[in-house]
mmCIF file of C-alpha atoms in Angstrom:
data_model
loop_
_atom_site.group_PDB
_atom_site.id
_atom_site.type_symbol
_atom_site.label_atom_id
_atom_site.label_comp_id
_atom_site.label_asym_id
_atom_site.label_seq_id
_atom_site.Cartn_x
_atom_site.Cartn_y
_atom_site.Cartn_z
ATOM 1 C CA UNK A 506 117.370 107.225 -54.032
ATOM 2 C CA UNK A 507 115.822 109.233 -51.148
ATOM 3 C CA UNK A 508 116.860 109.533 -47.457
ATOM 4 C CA UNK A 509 114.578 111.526 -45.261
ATOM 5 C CA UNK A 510 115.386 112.512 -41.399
ATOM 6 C CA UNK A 511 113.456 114.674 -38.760
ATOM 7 C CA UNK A 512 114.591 115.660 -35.865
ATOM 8 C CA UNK A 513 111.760 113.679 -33.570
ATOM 9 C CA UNK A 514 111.316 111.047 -34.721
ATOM 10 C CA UNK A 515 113.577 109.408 -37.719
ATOM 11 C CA UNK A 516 111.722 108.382 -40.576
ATOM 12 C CA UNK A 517 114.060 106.981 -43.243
ATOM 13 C CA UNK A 518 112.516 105.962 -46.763
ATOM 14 C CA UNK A 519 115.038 104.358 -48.971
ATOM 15 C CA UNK A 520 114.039 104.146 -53.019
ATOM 16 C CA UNK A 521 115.120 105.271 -56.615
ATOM 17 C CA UNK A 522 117.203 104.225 -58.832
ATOM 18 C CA UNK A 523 116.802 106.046 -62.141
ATOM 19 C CA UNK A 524 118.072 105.204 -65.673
ATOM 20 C CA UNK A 525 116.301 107.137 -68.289
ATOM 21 C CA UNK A 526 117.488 108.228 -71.541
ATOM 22 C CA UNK A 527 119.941 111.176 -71.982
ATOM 23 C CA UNK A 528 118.225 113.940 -74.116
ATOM 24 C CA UNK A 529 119.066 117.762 -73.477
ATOM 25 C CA UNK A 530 116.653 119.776 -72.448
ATOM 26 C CA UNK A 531 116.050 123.225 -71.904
ATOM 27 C CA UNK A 532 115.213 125.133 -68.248
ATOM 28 C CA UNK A 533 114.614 128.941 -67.537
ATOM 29 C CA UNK A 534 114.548 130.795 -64.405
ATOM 30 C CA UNK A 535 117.916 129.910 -63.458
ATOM 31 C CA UNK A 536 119.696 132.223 -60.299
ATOM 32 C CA UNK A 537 122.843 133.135 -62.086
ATOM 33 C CA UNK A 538 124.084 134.330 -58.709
ATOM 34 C CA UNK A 539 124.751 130.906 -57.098
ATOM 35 C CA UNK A 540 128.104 130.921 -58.773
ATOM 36 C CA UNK A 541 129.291 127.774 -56.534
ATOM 37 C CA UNK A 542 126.450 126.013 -58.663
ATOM 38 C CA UNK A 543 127.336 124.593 -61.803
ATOM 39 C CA UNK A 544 125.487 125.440 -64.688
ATOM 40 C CA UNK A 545 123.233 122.222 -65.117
ATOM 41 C CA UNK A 546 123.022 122.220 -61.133
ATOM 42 C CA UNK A 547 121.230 125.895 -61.070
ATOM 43 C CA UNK A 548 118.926 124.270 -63.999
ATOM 44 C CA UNK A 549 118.342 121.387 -61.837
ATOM 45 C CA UNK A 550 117.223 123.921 -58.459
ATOM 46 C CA UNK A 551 115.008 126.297 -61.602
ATOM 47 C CA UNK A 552 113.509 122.793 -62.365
ATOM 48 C CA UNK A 553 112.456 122.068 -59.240
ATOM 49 C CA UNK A 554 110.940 125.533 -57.857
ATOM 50 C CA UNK A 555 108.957 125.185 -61.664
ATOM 51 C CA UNK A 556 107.456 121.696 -60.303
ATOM 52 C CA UNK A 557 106.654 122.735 -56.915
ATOM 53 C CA UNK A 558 105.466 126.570 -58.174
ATOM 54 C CA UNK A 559 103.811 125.139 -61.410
ATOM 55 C CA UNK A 560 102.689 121.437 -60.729
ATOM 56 C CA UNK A 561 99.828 121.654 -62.990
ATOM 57 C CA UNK A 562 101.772 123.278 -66.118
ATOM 58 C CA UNK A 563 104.848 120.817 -65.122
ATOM 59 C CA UNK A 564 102.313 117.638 -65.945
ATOM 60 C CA UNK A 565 102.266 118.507 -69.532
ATOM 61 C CA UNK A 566 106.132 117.715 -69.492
ATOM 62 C CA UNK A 567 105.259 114.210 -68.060
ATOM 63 C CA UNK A 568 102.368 114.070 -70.495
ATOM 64 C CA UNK A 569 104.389 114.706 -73.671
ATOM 65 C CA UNK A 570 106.473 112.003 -72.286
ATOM 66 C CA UNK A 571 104.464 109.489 -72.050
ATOM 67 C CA UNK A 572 104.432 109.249 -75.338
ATOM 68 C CA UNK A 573 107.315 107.966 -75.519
ATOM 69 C CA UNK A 574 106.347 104.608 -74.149
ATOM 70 C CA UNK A 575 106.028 101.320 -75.757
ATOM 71 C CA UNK A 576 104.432 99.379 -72.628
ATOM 72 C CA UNK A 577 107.465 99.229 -70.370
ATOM 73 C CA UNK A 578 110.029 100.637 -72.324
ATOM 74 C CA UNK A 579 111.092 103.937 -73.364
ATOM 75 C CA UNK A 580 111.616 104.278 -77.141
ATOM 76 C CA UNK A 581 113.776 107.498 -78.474
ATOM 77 C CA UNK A 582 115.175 108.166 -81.719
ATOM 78 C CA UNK A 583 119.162 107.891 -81.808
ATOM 79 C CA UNK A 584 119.055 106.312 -77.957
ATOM 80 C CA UNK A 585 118.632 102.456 -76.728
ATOM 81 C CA UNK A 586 115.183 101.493 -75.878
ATOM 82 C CA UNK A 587 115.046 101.263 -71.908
ATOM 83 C CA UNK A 588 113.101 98.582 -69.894
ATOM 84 C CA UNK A 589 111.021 100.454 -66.442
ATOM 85 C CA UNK A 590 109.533 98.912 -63.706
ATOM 86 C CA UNK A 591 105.912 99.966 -64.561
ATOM 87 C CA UNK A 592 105.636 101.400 -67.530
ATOM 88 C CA UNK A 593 103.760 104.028 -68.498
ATOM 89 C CA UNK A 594 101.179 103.636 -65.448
ATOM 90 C CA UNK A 595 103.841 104.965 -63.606
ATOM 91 C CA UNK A 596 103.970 108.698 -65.875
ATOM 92 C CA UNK A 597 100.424 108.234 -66.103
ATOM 93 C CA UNK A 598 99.786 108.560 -62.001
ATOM 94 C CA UNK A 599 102.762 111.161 -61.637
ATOM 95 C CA UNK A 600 100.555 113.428 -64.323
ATOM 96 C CA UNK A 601 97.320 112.796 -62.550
ATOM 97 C CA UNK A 602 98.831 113.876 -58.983
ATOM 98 C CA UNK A 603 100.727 117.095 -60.888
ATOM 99 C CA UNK A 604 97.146 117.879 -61.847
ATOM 100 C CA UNK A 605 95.656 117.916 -58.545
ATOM 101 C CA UNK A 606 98.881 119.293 -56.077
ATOM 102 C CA UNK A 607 98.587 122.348 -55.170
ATOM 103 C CA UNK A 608 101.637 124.923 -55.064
ATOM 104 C CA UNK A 609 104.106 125.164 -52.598
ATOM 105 C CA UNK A 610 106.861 127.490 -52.688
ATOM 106 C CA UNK A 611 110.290 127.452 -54.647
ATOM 107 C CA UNK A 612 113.227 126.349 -52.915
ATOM 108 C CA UNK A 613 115.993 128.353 -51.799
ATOM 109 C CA UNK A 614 119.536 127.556 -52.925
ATOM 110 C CA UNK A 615 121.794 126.692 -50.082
ATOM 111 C CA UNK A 616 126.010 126.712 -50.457
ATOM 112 C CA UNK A 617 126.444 124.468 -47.250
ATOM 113 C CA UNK A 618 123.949 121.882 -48.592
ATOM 114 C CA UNK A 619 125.225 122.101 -51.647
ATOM 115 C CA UNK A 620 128.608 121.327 -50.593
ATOM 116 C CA UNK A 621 127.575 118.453 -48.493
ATOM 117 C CA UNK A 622 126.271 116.870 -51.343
ATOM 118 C CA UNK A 623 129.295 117.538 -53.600
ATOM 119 C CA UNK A 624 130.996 115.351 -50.958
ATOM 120 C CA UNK A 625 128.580 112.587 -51.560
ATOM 121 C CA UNK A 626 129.159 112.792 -55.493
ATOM 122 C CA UNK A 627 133.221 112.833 -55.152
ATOM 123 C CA UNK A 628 132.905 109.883 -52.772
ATOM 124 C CA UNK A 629 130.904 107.613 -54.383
ATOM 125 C CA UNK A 630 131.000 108.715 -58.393
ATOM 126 C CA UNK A 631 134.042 106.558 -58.647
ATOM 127 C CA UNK A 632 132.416 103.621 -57.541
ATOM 128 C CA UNK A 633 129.374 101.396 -58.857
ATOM 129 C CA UNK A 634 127.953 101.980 -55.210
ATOM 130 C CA UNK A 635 124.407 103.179 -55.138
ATOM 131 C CA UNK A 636 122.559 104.715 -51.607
ATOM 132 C CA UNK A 637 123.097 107.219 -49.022
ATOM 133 C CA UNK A 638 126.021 106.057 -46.835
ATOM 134 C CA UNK A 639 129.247 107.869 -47.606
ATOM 135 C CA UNK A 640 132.791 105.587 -48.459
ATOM 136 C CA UNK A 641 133.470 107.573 -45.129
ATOM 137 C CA UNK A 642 130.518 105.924 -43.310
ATOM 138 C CA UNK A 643 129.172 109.297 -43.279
ATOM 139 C CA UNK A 644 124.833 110.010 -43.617
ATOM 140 C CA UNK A 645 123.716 112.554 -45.196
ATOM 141 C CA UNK A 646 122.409 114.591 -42.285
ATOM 142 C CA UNK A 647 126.177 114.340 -41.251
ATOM 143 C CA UNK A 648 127.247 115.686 -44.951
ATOM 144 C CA UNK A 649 125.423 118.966 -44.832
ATOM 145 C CA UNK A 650 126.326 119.435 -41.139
ATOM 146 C CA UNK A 651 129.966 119.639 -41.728
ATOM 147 C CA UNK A 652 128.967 123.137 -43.498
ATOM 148 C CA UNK A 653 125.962 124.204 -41.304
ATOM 149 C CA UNK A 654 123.447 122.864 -38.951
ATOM 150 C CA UNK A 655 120.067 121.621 -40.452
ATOM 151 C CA UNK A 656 116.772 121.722 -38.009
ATOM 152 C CA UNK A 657 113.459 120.540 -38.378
ATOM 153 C CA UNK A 658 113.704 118.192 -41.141
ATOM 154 C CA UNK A 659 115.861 117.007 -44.000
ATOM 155 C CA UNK A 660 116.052 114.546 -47.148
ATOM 156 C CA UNK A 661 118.264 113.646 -49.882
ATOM 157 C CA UNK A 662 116.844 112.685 -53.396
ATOM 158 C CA UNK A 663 119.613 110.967 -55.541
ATOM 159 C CA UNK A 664 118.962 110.278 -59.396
ATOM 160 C CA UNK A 665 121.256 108.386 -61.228
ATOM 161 C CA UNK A 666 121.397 107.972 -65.174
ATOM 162 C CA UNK A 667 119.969 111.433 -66.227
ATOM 163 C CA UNK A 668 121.999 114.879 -67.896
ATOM 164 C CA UNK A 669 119.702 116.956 -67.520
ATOM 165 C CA UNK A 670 117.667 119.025 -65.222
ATOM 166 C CA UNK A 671 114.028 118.367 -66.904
ATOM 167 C CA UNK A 672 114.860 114.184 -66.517
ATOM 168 C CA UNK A 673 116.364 114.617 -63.156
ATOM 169 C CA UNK A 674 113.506 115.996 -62.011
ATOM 170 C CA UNK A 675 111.065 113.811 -64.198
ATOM 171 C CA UNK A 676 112.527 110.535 -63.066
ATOM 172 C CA UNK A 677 112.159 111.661 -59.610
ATOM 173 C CA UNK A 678 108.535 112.823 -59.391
ATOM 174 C CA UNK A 679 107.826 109.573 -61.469
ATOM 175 C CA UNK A 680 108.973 107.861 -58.958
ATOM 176 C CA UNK A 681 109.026 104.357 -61.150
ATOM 177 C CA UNK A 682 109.298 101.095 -59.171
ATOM 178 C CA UNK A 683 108.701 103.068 -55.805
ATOM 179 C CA UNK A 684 105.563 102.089 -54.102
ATOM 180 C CA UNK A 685 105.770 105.151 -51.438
ATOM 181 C CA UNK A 686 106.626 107.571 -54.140
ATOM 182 C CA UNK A 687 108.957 108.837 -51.609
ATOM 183 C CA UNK A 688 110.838 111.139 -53.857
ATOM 184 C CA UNK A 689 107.611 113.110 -54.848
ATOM 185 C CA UNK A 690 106.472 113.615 -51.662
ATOM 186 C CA UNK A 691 110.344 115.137 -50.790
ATOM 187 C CA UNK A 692 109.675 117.702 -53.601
ATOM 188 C CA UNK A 693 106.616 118.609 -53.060
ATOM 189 C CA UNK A 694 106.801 118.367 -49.208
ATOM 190 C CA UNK A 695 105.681 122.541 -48.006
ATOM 191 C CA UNK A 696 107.917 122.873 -44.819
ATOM 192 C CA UNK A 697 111.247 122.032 -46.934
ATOM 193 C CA UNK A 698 112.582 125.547 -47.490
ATOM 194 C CA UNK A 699 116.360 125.331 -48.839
ATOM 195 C CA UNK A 700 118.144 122.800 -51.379
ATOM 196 C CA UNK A 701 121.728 122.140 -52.417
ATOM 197 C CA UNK A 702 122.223 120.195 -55.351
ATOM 198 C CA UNK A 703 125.702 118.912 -56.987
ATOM 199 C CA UNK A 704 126.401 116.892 -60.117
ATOM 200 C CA UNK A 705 128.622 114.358 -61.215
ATOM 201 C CA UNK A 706 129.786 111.541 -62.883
ATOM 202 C CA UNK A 707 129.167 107.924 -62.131
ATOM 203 C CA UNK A 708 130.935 104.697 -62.922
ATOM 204 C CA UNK A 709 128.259 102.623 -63.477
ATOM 205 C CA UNK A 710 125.095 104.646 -64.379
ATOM 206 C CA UNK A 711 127.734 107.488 -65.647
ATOM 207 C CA UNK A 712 125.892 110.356 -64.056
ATOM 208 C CA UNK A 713 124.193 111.072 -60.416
ATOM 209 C CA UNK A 714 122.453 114.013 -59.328
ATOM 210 C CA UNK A 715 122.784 114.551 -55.562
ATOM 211 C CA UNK A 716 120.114 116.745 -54.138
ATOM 212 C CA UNK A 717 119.344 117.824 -50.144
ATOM 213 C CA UNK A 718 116.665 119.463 -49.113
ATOM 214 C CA UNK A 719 115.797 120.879 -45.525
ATOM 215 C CA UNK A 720 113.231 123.053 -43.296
ATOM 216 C CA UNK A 721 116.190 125.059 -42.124
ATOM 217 C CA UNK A 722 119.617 125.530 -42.487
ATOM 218 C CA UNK A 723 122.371 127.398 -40.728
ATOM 219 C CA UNK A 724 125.354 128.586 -43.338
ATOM 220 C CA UNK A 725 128.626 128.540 -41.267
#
């Protein structure tokens, strides 16, 4: 799901809810010096700087799978076949926009954002909730400001259902079912500078993959 704020005036774009199948994958580039990161959460920020750095070597991922599509499901060896909302027109588009965006530059890691999303997993991992309001009633402009103070703009991508950095970050610039393809446009968007980015368990879809993203950000 995304959530995206600006200072003047609010936008808010609700969408995704991701549950694609569970296959490790590999990820270089990762900043071993964010040691409040987990290891699959520096993976996940790697993954994302490769997208927005590399969009046109990043659509061969989505191209190789696309193959994996029977019409509307998903079919991999040793995991359940998985029904999507559109299919393989939906990997199909995401590859055609990878092949045309032009790059932007890599995220930088942020400890206060990525604490204010670490709140958001602990809070609502336990649950079968889904969405951007805290058990706390809290948003998640009011997450990361508890460790810092965000300006200029911010968003929050959540995927839920993926293990790994390549299909966190797959699912979300797929963008399947959502008609704004609001997630892309938070990854690729130029003027977000900094990202925090925590991972966790979920009852329902047992994993979610918080991440926030922002133009600026203020450590305390």
């Amino acid at each position: 799901m995304i959530n995206y704020l600006k200072i003047a005036p609010f936008l808010i774009v609700f969408s995704l809810l991701s549950a694609s199948p569970r296959k490790l994958t590999g990820s270089s580039g990762v900043r071993d010096k964010n040691i409040y990161l987990s290891e699959l959460e520096q993976e996940v920020v790697a993954e994302l700087n490769l997208a927005r750095t590399q969009p046109k070597r990043y659509s061969d991922f989505l191209a190789d799978y696309s193959r994996l599509f029977v019409g509307r499901e998903i079919h991999e060896r040793g995991q359940i076949n998985l029904l999507t909302n559109e299919g393989i027109r939906a990997v199909n588009e995401a590859v055609g926009f990878l092949k045309k965006q032009k790059p932007v530059a890599a995220l930088t890691p942020s400890k206060g954002m990525s604490r204010g999303a670490a709140d958001m997993v602990l809070m609502q991992g336990t649950t079968t909730q889904t969405g951007h309001k805290g058990r706390d009633g809290s948003t998640f402009a009011e997450r990361i400001n508890r460790y810092g103070t965000w300006n200029g703009s911010c968003s929050e991508n959540i995927d839920y259902g993926n293990n790994t950095a390549r299909r966190i970050v797959m699912a979300l610039i797929i963008d399947d079912g959502v008609s704004s393809r609001g997630h892309r446009k938070s990854i690729f968007e130029p003027g977000f500078k900094l990202v925090g980015v925590a991972f966790g368990s979920h009852k329902t879809y047992n994993y979610m993959c918080v991440i926030e993203l922002a133009a600026g950000y203020a450590e305390k």
